[in-house]
Amino acid sequence: MISKNEEPVIFKGTKKGLLIVVDGTYPFDELLDEINIKLHESGDFFREGQVKVQVKNKQLNLTELNLLSKLFSEETNLELAEIISEAGEVLVSFPSSFQRELGKREEPDYRINNSLIIRKTLRSGQKVEFPGTIIILGNVNPGAEIVAKGDIVVFGELQGICHAGAKGDVEASILAVKLMATQLRIADLVSRAPEGTPVVPDTPERAFINGNQIVVESIDHNKLKDKI
């Protein structure tokens, strides 16, 4: 167990909810145990609302983020909102409104470096908007809609409506393993799929602006990985 002199985990109540300050020099599993102990010691005082976690001397990886999120969802009604640096910079933001729309899932969505990562297939009628890049680890079904200020990357089938560069960024692009969108929009340009049964592409494709029109080209699959 933790035996250093300084407290590895500090709880602070704020107007916006609970702030948990953790010292990243301690082993991560011990930090989780310490957070859990403090949550139980606090009784019902910190049992619901939003929580921010400030991490000192460490950058959490996706596995650690997942474990931290599960701790709050399984042990309390607290909603993990943000991970912030020692200087107060937002490192990771958990988009709660979209989580509520889709319901609970084993893996949370993350916003990292102004990118929203969604680990779920979007169904018809669902719409996602984000002021940055959107990365979908799943399919986008017909009738679903994605609107991003930056790029859109789909590691699956893209069959819905897609709008990249929504604030006028003509350098934005749309990438998908299978690009079959009913409508592509980049900045102010629009391209619609031809009527009839969509053609399933053999390779990943990228849509971007060339001249004054949206063009689609095949790309190497490794370029998709570079977007994360």
XYZ file of C-alpha atoms in Angstrom:
228
model
C 0.000 0.000 0.000
C 0.960 3.657 -0.299
C 3.382 4.787 2.364
C 4.916 8.056 1.114
C 4.617 11.187 3.222
C 2.545 13.301 0.816
C -1.049 12.318 0.145
C -1.331 10.522 -3.207
C -5.040 11.372 -3.574
C -6.762 14.572 -2.439
C -10.508 15.262 -2.662
C -11.620 18.875 -3.110
C -15.213 20.048 -3.293
C -15.853 22.810 -5.864
C -18.908 24.689 -7.140
C -18.906 22.493 -10.243
C -18.460 19.202 -8.412
C -15.671 17.057 -7.038
C -12.016 17.600 -7.953
C -9.677 14.684 -7.283
C -5.961 15.469 -7.352
C -3.710 12.433 -7.811
C 0.070 12.096 -7.755
C 1.097 10.102 -10.821
C 4.407 9.043 -9.277
C 2.508 6.371 -7.337
C 1.554 3.043 -8.969
C -1.743 3.468 -10.789
C -3.453 0.464 -9.159
C -2.644 1.919 -5.740
C -4.108 5.261 -6.788
C -7.333 3.521 -7.820
C -7.481 1.753 -4.461
C -6.919 5.029 -2.628
C -9.656 6.797 -4.617
C -12.040 3.929 -3.895
C -11.253 4.028 -0.177
C -11.835 7.785 0.015
C -15.105 7.480 -1.898
C -16.399 4.926 0.598
C -15.121 6.944 3.565
C -17.010 10.011 2.310
C -20.319 8.153 2.535
C -23.000 9.855 0.430
C -21.216 13.216 0.353
C -19.475 12.515 -2.992
C -21.903 9.993 -4.434
C -23.301 11.863 -7.437
C -22.542 14.753 -9.769
C -19.520 15.431 -11.932
C -15.910 14.763 -11.062
C -12.681 16.092 -12.532
C -9.375 14.325 -11.992
C -6.161 16.339 -11.934
C -3.118 14.184 -12.631
C 0.330 15.319 -11.569
C 3.584 13.924 -12.971
C 1.908 11.482 -15.358
C -0.058 11.144 -18.597
C -2.735 8.462 -18.399
C -3.032 5.927 -21.207
C -6.341 4.631 -22.599
C -6.332 1.541 -20.375
C -5.899 3.690 -17.260
C -8.620 6.075 -18.440
C -10.948 3.137 -18.916
C -10.235 1.772 -15.434
C -10.730 5.189 -13.878
C -14.045 5.700 -15.648
C -15.277 2.245 -14.617
C -14.376 2.934 -10.992
C -16.766 5.885 -10.861
C -19.549 4.244 -12.879
C -19.483 0.997 -10.878
C -18.898 2.340 -7.368
C -20.800 5.652 -7.462
C -23.206 7.804 -9.451
C -20.381 10.227 -10.166
C -19.814 11.125 -13.811
C -16.187 11.508 -14.868
C -16.128 14.807 -16.793
C -12.488 15.710 -17.409
C -8.875 14.781 -16.852
C -6.789 17.916 -16.341
C -3.080 18.595 -16.025
C -1.306 20.075 -13.028
C -1.584 23.478 -14.744
C -5.338 23.032 -15.209
C -5.249 22.266 -18.945
C -7.982 19.899 -20.112
C -6.269 16.736 -21.366
C -9.277 14.452 -21.799
C -12.965 15.327 -21.796
C -15.710 12.723 -21.502
C -18.728 13.934 -23.553
C -21.504 13.208 -21.088
C -24.429 14.303 -23.256
C -23.530 11.786 -25.947
C -22.984 9.056 -23.353
C -26.478 9.656 -22.002
C -27.917 9.442 -25.512
C -26.303 6.099 -26.273
C -26.533 4.665 -22.760
C -23.857 2.898 -20.768
C -21.198 0.871 -22.534
C -18.110 -1.041 -21.493
C -15.738 1.451 -23.078
C -16.329 5.204 -22.730
C -15.888 7.795 -25.462
C -12.866 10.030 -25.177
C -11.863 13.430 -26.402
C -8.080 13.507 -26.754
C -6.120 16.358 -28.309
C -9.322 17.886 -29.708
C -10.479 14.553 -31.126
C -13.650 12.765 -30.054
C -13.250 8.980 -30.145
C -16.538 7.063 -30.245
C -16.359 3.318 -29.620
C -19.781 2.388 -30.950
C -21.804 2.049 -34.138
C -24.106 5.014 -34.768
C -27.666 4.030 -35.547
C -30.275 5.753 -37.694
C -31.513 8.966 -36.082
C -28.383 9.552 -34.000
C -26.364 12.713 -34.575
C -22.901 13.614 -33.301
C -21.482 17.136 -33.422
C -18.024 18.082 -32.172
C -15.732 21.164 -32.552
C -12.748 19.096 -33.654
C -12.000 15.742 -35.280
C -14.421 12.825 -34.847
C -13.115 9.241 -34.910
C -15.659 6.405 -35.027
C -14.522 2.917 -34.031
C -17.559 1.270 -35.551
C -20.047 1.800 -38.364
C -22.201 4.791 -39.243
C -25.545 3.398 -40.338
C -27.889 5.022 -42.880
C -29.827 7.824 -41.218
C -27.049 8.697 -38.749
C -25.289 12.055 -39.014
C -21.805 13.306 -38.099
C -20.808 16.977 -38.020
C -17.200 17.901 -37.212
C -15.268 21.139 -37.278
C -12.209 19.086 -38.253
C -11.747 15.728 -39.976
C -13.955 12.642 -39.776
C -12.415 9.159 -39.597
C -14.549 6.004 -39.562
C -12.996 2.596 -38.851
C -15.938 0.800 -40.393
C -18.743 1.437 -42.885
C -19.801 5.044 -43.382
C -23.342 5.089 -44.795
C -24.900 8.118 -43.123
C -24.533 11.866 -43.607
C -21.109 13.365 -42.981
C -20.024 17.017 -42.677
C -16.329 17.706 -42.075
C -14.862 21.201 -41.815
C -18.270 22.410 -40.660
C -16.956 25.892 -39.827
C -15.536 26.383 -43.301
C -12.267 24.426 -43.135
C -11.563 23.494 -46.768
C -8.541 21.430 -45.664
C -10.730 18.976 -43.737
C -11.262 15.461 -45.051
C -13.425 12.375 -44.524
C -11.809 8.935 -44.297
C -13.497 5.560 -43.941
C -12.690 1.892 -44.323
C -15.831 1.623 -46.476
C -16.986 5.023 -47.684
C -20.636 4.714 -48.754
C -22.138 7.897 -47.312
C -25.473 9.094 -48.646
C -24.180 12.662 -48.406
C -20.672 14.054 -48.006
C -20.122 17.663 -47.069
C -16.799 19.430 -46.584
C -16.884 23.115 -45.660
C -19.616 24.508 -47.974
C -19.386 21.857 -50.694
C -21.839 18.948 -50.913
C -21.603 15.615 -52.723
C -24.471 13.120 -52.817
C -24.292 9.423 -53.553
C -25.907 8.253 -56.796
C -29.309 6.612 -56.464
C -29.543 2.858 -56.232
C -27.650 0.215 -54.296
C -24.386 1.631 -52.907
C -21.157 0.198 -54.269
C -19.013 -1.336 -51.517
C -15.419 -0.117 -51.978
C -12.559 -2.627 -51.877
C -10.162 -0.288 -50.065
C -10.346 2.578 -47.566
C -11.118 5.928 -49.183
C -10.615 9.593 -48.436
C -12.853 12.458 -49.503
C -11.378 15.949 -49.746
C -11.700 19.199 -51.665
C -9.752 19.541 -54.886
C -10.378 22.719 -56.795
C -14.027 23.488 -56.271
C -15.361 19.971 -55.809
C -15.231 17.007 -53.446
C -13.156 14.126 -54.778
C -12.716 10.616 -53.395
C -9.520 8.584 -53.660
C -8.350 5.206 -52.396
C -5.772 5.310 -49.614
C -3.420 2.967 -47.831
C -5.057 1.424 -44.736
C -2.093 2.543 -42.582
C -2.995 6.187 -43.218
C -6.208 5.654 -41.278
C -4.208 4.524 -38.247
C -2.117 7.684 -38.436
C -5.222 9.769 -37.728
C -5.386 8.552 -34.098
